[in-house]
Structure formats: structure tokens, C-alpha cells
Tab-separated table of C-alpha atoms in Angstrom:
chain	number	residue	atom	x	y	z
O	1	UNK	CA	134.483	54.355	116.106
O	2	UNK	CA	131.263	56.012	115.713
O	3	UNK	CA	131.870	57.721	112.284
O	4	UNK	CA	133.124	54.264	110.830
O	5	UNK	CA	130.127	53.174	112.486
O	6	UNK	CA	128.181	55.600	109.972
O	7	UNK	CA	130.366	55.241	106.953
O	8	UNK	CA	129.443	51.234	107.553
O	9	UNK	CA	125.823	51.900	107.415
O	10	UNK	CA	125.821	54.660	104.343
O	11	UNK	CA	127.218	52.526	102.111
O	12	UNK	CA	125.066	49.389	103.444
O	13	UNK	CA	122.556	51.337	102.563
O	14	UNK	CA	123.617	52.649	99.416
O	15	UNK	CA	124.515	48.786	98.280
O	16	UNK	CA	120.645	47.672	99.544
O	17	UNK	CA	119.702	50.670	96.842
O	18	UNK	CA	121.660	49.221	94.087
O	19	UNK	CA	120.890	45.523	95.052
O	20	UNK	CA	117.120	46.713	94.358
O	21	UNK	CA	118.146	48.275	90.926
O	22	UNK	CA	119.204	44.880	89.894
O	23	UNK	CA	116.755	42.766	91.099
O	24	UNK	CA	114.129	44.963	89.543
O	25	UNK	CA	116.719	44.583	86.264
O	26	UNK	CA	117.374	41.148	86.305
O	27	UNK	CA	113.298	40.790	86.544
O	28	UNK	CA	112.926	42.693	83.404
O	29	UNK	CA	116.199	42.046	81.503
O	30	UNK	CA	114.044	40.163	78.278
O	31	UNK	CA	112.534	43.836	77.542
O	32	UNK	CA	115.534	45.368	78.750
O	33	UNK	CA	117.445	43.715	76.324
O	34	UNK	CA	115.499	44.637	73.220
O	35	UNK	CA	116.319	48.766	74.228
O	36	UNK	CA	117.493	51.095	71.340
O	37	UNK	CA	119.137	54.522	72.402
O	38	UNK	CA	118.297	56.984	69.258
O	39	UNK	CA	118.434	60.639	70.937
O	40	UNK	CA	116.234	62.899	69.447
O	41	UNK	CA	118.449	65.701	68.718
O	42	UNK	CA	116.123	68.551	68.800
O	43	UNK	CA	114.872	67.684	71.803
O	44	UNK	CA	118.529	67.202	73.610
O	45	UNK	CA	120.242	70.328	72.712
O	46	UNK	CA	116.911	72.242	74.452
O	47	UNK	CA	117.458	70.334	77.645
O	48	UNK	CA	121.213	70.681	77.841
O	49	UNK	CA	120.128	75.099	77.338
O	50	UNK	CA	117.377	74.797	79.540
O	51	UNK	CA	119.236	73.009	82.760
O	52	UNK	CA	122.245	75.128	81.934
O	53	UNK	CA	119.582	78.372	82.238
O	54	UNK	CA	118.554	76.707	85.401
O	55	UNK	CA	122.297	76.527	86.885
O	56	UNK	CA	122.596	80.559	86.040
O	57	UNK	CA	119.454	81.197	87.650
O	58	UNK	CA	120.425	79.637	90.946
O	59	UNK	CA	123.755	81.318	91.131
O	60	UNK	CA	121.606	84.829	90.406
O	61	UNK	CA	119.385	83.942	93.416
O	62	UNK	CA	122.587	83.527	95.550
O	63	UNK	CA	123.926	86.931	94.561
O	64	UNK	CA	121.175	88.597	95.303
O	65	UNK	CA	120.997	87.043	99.155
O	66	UNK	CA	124.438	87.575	99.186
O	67	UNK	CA	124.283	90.932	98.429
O	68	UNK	CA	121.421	91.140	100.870
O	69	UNK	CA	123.814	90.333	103.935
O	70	UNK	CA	127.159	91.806	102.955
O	71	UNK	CA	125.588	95.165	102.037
O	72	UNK	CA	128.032	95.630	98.140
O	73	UNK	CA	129.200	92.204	96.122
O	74	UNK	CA	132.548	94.855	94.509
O	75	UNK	CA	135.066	92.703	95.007
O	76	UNK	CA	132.750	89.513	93.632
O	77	UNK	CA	131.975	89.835	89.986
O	78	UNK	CA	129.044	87.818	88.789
O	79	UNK	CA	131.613	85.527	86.956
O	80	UNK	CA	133.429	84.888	90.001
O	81	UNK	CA	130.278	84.325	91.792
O	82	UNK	CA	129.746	81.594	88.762
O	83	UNK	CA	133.115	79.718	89.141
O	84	UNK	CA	133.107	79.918	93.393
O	85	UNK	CA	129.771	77.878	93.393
O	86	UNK	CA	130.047	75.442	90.862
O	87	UNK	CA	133.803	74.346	91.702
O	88	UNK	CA	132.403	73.808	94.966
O	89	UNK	CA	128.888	72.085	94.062
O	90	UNK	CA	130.665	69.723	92.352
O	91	UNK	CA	132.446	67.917	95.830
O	92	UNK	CA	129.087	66.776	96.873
O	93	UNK	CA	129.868	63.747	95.318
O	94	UNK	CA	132.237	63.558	98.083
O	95	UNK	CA	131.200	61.437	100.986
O	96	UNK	CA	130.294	63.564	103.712
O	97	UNK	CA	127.725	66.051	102.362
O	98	UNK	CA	130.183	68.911	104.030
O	99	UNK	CA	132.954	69.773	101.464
O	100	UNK	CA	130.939	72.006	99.196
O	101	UNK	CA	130.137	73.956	101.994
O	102	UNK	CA	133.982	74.069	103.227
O	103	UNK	CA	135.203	75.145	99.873
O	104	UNK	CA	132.372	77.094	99.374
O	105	UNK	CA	132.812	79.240	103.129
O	106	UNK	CA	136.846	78.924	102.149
O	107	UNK	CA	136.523	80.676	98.741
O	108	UNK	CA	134.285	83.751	100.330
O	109	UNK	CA	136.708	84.249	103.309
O	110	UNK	CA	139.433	84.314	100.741
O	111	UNK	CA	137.709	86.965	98.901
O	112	UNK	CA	137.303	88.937	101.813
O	113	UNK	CA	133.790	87.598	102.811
O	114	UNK	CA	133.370	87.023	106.673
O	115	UNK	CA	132.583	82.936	107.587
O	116	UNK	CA	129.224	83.945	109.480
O	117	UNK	CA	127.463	85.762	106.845
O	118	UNK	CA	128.298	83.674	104.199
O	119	UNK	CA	126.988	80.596	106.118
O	120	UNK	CA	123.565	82.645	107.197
O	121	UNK	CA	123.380	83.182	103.082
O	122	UNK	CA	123.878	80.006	102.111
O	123	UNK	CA	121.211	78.627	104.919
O	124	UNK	CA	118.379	80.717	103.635
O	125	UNK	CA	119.911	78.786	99.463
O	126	UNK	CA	119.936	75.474	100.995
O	127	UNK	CA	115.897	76.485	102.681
O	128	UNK	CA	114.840	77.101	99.629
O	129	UNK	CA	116.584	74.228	97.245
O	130	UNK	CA	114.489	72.095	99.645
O	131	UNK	CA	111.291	74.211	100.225
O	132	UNK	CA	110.558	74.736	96.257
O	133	UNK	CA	110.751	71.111	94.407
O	134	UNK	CA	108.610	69.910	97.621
O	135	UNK	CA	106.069	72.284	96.830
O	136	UNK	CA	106.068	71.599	93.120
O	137	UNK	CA	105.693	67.902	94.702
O	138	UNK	CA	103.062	68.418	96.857
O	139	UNK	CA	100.872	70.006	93.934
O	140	UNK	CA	101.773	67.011	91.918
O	141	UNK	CA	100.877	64.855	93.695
O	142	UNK	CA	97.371	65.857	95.242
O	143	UNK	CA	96.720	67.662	91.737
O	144	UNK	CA	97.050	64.504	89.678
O	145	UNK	CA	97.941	61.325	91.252
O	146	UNK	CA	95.617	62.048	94.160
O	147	UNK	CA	92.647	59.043	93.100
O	148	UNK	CA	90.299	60.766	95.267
O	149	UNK	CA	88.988	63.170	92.407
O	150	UNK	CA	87.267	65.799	94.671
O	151	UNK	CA	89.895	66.364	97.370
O	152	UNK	CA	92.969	66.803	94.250
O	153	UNK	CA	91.597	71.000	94.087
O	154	UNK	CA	91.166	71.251	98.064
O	155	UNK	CA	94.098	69.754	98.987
O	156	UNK	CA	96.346	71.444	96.151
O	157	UNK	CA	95.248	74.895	97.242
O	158	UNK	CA	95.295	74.140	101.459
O	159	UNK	CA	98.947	73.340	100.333
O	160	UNK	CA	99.535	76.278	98.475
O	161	UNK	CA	98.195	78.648	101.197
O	162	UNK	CA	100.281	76.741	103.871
O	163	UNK	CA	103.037	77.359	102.212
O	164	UNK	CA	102.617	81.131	101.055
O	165	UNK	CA	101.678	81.371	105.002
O	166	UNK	CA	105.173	80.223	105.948
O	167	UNK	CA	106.036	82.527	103.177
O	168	UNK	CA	105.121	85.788	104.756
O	169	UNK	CA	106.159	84.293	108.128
O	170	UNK	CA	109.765	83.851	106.866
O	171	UNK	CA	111.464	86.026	108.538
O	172	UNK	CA	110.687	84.769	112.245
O	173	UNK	CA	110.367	80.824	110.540
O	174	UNK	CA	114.518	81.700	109.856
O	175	UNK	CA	114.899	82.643	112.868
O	176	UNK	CA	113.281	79.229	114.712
O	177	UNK	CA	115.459	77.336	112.325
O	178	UNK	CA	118.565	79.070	112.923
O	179	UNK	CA	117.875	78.707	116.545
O	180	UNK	CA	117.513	75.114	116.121
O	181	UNK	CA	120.466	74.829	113.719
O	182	UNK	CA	122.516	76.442	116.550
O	183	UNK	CA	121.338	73.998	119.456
O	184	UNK	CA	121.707	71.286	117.622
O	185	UNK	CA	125.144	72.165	116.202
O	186	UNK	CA	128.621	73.314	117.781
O	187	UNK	CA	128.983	76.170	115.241
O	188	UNK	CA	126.965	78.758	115.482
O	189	UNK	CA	124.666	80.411	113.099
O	190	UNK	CA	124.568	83.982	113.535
O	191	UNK	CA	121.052	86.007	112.560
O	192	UNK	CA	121.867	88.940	110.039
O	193	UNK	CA	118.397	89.443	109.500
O	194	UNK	CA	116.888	89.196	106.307
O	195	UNK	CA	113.564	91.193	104.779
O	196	UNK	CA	110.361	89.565	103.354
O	197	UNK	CA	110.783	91.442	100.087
O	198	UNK	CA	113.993	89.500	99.869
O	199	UNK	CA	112.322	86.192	100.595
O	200	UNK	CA	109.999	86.798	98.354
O	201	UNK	CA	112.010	87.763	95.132
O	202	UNK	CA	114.407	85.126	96.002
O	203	UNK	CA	111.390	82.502	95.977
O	204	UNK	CA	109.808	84.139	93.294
O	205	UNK	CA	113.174	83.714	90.845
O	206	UNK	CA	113.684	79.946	92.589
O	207	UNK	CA	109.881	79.107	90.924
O	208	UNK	CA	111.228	80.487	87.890
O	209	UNK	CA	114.277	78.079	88.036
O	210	UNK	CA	112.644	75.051	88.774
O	211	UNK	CA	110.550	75.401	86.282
O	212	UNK	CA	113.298	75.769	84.152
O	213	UNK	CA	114.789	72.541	85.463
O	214	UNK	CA	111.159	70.908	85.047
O	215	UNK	CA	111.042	71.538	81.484
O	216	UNK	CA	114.648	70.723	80.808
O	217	UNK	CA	113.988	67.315	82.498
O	218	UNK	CA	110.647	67.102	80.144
O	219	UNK	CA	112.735	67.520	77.169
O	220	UNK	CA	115.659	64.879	77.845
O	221	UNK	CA	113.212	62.157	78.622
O	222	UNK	CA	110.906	63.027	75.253
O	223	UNK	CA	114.199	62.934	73.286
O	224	UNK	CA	115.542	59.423	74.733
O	225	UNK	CA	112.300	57.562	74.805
O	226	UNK	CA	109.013	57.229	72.961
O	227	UNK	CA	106.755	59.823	74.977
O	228	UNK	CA	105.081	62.502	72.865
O	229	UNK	CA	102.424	63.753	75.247
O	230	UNK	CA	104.330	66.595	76.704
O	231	UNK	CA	102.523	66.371	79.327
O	232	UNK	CA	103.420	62.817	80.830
O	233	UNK	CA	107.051	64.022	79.594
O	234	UNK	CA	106.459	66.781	82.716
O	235	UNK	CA	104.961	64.146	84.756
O	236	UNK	CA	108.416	62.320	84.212
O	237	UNK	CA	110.146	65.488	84.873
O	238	UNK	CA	108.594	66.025	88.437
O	239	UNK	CA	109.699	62.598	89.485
O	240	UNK	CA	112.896	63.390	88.588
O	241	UNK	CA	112.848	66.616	90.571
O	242	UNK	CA	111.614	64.551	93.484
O	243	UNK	CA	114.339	61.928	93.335
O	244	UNK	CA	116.568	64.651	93.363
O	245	UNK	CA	115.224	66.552	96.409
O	246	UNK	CA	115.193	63.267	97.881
O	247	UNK	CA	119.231	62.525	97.454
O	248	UNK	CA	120.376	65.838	98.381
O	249	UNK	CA	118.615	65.119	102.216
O	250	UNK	CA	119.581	62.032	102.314
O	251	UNK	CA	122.870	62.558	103.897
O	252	UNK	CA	124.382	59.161	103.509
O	253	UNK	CA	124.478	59.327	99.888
O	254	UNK	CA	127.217	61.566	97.919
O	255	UNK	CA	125.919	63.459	95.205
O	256	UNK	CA	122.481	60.838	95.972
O	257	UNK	CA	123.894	58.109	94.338
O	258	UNK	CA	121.399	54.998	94.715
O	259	UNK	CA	118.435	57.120	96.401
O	260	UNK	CA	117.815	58.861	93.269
O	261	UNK	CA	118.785	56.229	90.914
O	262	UNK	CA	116.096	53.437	92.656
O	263	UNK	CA	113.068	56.220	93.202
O	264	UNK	CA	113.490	57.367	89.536
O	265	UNK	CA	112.970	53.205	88.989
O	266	UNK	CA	110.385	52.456	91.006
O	267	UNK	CA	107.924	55.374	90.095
O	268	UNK	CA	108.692	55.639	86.240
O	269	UNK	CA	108.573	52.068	85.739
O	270	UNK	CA	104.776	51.877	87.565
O	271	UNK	CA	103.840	54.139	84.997
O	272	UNK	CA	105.708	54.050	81.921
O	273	UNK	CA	107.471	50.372	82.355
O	274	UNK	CA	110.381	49.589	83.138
O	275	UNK	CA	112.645	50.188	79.280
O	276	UNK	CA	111.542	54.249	80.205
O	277	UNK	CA	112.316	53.650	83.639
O	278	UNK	CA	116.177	52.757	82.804
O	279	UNK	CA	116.685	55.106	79.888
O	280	UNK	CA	115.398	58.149	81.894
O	281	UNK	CA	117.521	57.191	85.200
O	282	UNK	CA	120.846	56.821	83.456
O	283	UNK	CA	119.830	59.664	81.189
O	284	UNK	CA	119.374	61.825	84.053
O	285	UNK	CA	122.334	60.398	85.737
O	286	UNK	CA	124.990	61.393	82.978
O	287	UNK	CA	123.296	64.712	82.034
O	288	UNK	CA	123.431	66.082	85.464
O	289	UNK	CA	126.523	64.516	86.390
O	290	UNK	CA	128.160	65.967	83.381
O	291	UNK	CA	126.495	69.585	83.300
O	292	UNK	CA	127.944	69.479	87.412
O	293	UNK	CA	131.644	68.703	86.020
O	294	UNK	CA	131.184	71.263	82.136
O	295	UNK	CA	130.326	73.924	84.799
O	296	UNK	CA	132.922	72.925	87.593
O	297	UNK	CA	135.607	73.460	84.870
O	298	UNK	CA	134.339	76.285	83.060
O	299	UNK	CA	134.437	77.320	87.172
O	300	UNK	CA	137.996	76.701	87.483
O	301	UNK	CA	138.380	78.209	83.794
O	302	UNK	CA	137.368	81.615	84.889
O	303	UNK	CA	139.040	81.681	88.733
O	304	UNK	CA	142.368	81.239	87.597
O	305	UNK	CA	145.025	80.817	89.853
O	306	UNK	CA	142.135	81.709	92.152
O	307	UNK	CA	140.819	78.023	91.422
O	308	UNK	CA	143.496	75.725	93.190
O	309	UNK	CA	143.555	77.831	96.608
O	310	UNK	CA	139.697	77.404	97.426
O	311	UNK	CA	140.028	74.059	96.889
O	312	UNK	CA	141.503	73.171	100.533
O	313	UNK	CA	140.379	70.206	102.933
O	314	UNK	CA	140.326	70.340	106.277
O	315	UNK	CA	141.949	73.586	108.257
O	316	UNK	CA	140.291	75.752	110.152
O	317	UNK	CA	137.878	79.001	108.872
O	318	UNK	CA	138.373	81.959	110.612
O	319	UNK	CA	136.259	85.397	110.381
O	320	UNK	CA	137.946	87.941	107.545
């Protein structure tokens, strides 16, 4: 009763989202109407590279962690380590938020990878695919949307140093969460222990990614709508980020459907009006939604016959 009870209420929720996106189309459906889609082809091929670089970097960054924990990586080439992630990334337009993970903790223990380890890994990834856009967020936002002139410098750097605080603090930070994680959950998160210098390459390369993923985002919206200041085409970009951030936590939403969707809306249409606003949130949409299924398949591509058995529902994972 209770989980219908939740299923009910996600996709209430998710149909209040959408019922916003039309009102705030049906109020601007004159301009709306007068749209023309001309992609600027040398901008579009750059953000298609650039988001693609973005995907490799990630699945570097979870190599390295994983070869952190498990000691040696032999029997997981870096191609493998490609296809595992991205045939299970793509399920999180699943409802339930859970059956990347599953397929994700399925595919390790089938490569020999023990369920623990691979779950303490992929808790310090899913940290940090939270911790980074939020910062880049944070600077944003008090660095140039702040209207209080004198406090955007102040506030930008007290953020900064918070964070690189929690930085070097890392270490005994993961081990509050997992603690947490493991109180609040019935399975249970063992501590393998990970180093600083770990934390801090791993954070290092995620800066490098988003950044990536920043000016990928820059491009597509400069080469579907009429923005050549590079610089508002970044400003653009960081929403984007944010709206994304922003889905991924909220757990009622597969894949963030609606939550992304209406913030993109609301805070490109404020500044840019509302024609940008629906170019660069369908834009976004299809590009990411199409990179996730190119990359699942190229995933599948390279697995093999490896592909069909880590793709299991349900059942139970036990340690290898």
C-alpha cells in the first residue's frame, strides 16, 4: 500500500511539473509559434565531442576509485569498464532510481567483483556527481547573479574554502555518511577506506569533466538559438547543469523527467525569454537522452554476450 502510495504521488508530481510547462506555453504560444529550428552545424558537432569527452571522463574517474578499492582492475578492461556503466546508466529512466545500481552491482559480481566494494566505489561516484555541479552552482550564483555587488567575491571564495575544507576532511566526512547511509538503510555499507590523494585526483579529474559538460552545454544552446556572447551561452550552460543535479536527487522522477524540463523553463525564460527557454530544454532533452542510449548500445556493442546477463531485475546479490 505504501509504495503505491509513493508511485501515486511521483507521478502527481511529475504531472503538476508538466501542467506548469504548459501553462507557461500556452501563455506564450503567439512567440512560440513564430520559432525556426536552423542548427548551427559547427557549433553542434563540438557539443555532441565535448559531452561525449565528458561521458569518458566520468567512466576514467570510476576506474580509478575502483581500482582504489579492489587493489588490480585485470580482469576489467577499460572497454568493459565503458559498456558495464553506460548499459546500466541508461535504466535510470526507470522508475525507481535503483536499477542502474542493480545492474550496475550485478555486472561487477559477475565479473568477479565483490557486492560491498563495488557499492563503497560507487558511493564515493554518486558524492561527487552531486558535490561538483553544486559547487560550480554555488560560484554561479553568488559570482554573478548575486545583486548585492560587494558580497558576490566574499561569498564566492567563503564557498570555495568550505568546500576545499570538506575536501581535505574527506576521508572521516565518508565515513559520517556511510555511517548514516547504514542507519538509515537495511544494507549495509561497508568502509574500505579510501586516501585523500585519491579524493583529490578523483575531484580534481570530476572539475575537469564538468567543465567539459559546461562547455558542451554552451555550444548546443549557441548553435540552436541566437546567443553569440559566449559567455551568456555558459550562463545557459550552468542552468542546465543545475537542472540536471536537481533531477538526479529528486527521486520521484526517472531519468528527471519534468524537474529538469520546468527549472530549465523557468530560469532561461527570466533571462533569455521564453522561444530560448523551449529550444534549449528540448534541445537538452534529446541530446542527452540520445548520447545516454548511442553510448548504452555502443555498451552492449562491446560486452557481447556479456551484455544480456547483467541486465537482470530483481534476484538477490550475493558477495563473489
Amino acid at each position: 500500500m505504501k509504495k503505491k502510495f509513493i508511485k501515486l504521488l511521483s507521478l502527481l508530481l511529475i504531472a503538476l511539473l508538466f501542467y506548469y510547462l504548459y501553462r507557461q506555453i500556452q501563455q506564450n504560444i503567439s512567440s512560440l509559434a513564430q520559432i525556426s529550428i536552423a542548427p548551427k552545424m559547427d557549433k553542434l558537432p563540438l557539443s555532441l565531442l565535448f559531452m561525449f569527452l565528458h561521458y569518458m571522463l566520468i567512466v576514467a574517474v570510476y576506474r580509478s576509485i575502483l581500482r582504489h578499492t579492489f587493489g588490480s582492475l585485470d580482469s576489467l578492461s577499460p572497454r568493459e569498464s565503458f559498456g558495464i556503466y553506460y548499459v546500466a546508466h541508461v535504466f535510470k529512466y526507470v522508475p525507481g532510481k535503483v536499477w542502474s545500481y542493480s545492474i550496475l552491482m550485478n555486472a561487477m559480481l559477475k565479473k568477479g567483483f565483490s557486492v560491498s566494494k563495488t557499492l563503497f566505489s560507487n558511493l564515493l561516484l554518486l558524492i561527487l556527481n552531486i558535490t561538483t555541479p553544486l559547487l560550480f552552482a554555488g560560484v554561479y550564483y553568488l559570482g554573478f547573479t548575486l545583486s548585492n555587488h560587494a558580497l558576490r567575491l566574499p561569498l564566492s571564495l567563503l564557498l570555495i574554502a568550505v568546500y576545499l575544507t570538506c575536501l581535505l576532511l574527506s576521508p572521516k566526512l565518508l565515513d559520517f555518511i556511510i555511517y548514516l547511509a547504514n542507519k538509515l538503510s537495511k544494507k549495509q555499507i561497508q568502509n574500505h577506506g579510501i586516501s585523500l590523494r585519491l579524493v583529490v585526483k578523483a575531484q580534481s579529474w570530476y572539475f575537469v569533466a564538468y567543465g567539459v559538460y559546461i562547455v558542451s552545454l554552451a555550444f548546443l544552446s549557441q548553435s540552436i538559438s541566437d546567443i553569440p556572447d559566449f559567455l551568456q551561452a555558459l550562463q545557459i550552460a550552468v542552468i542546465c547543469m543545475i537542472s540536471m543535479t536537481t533531477g538526479f536527487l529528486a527521486l520521484f522522477a526517472p531519468g528527471g523527467i519534468g524537474v529538469q524540463d520546468s527549472l530549465i523553463f523557468a530560469q532561461v525564460s527570466s533571462g533569455f525569454g521564453a522561444e530560448t527557454a523551449l529550444l534549449i530544454m528540448l534541445a537538452f532533452r534529446l541530446m542527452i537522452f540520445v548520447l545516454d542510449i548511442a553510448c548504452a548500445v555502443l555498451g552492449l556493442i562491446i560486452l557481447g554476450k556479456q551484455g544480456k546477463s547483467i541486465i537482470q531485475f530483481g534476484g538477490k546479490l550475493h558477495e563473489a
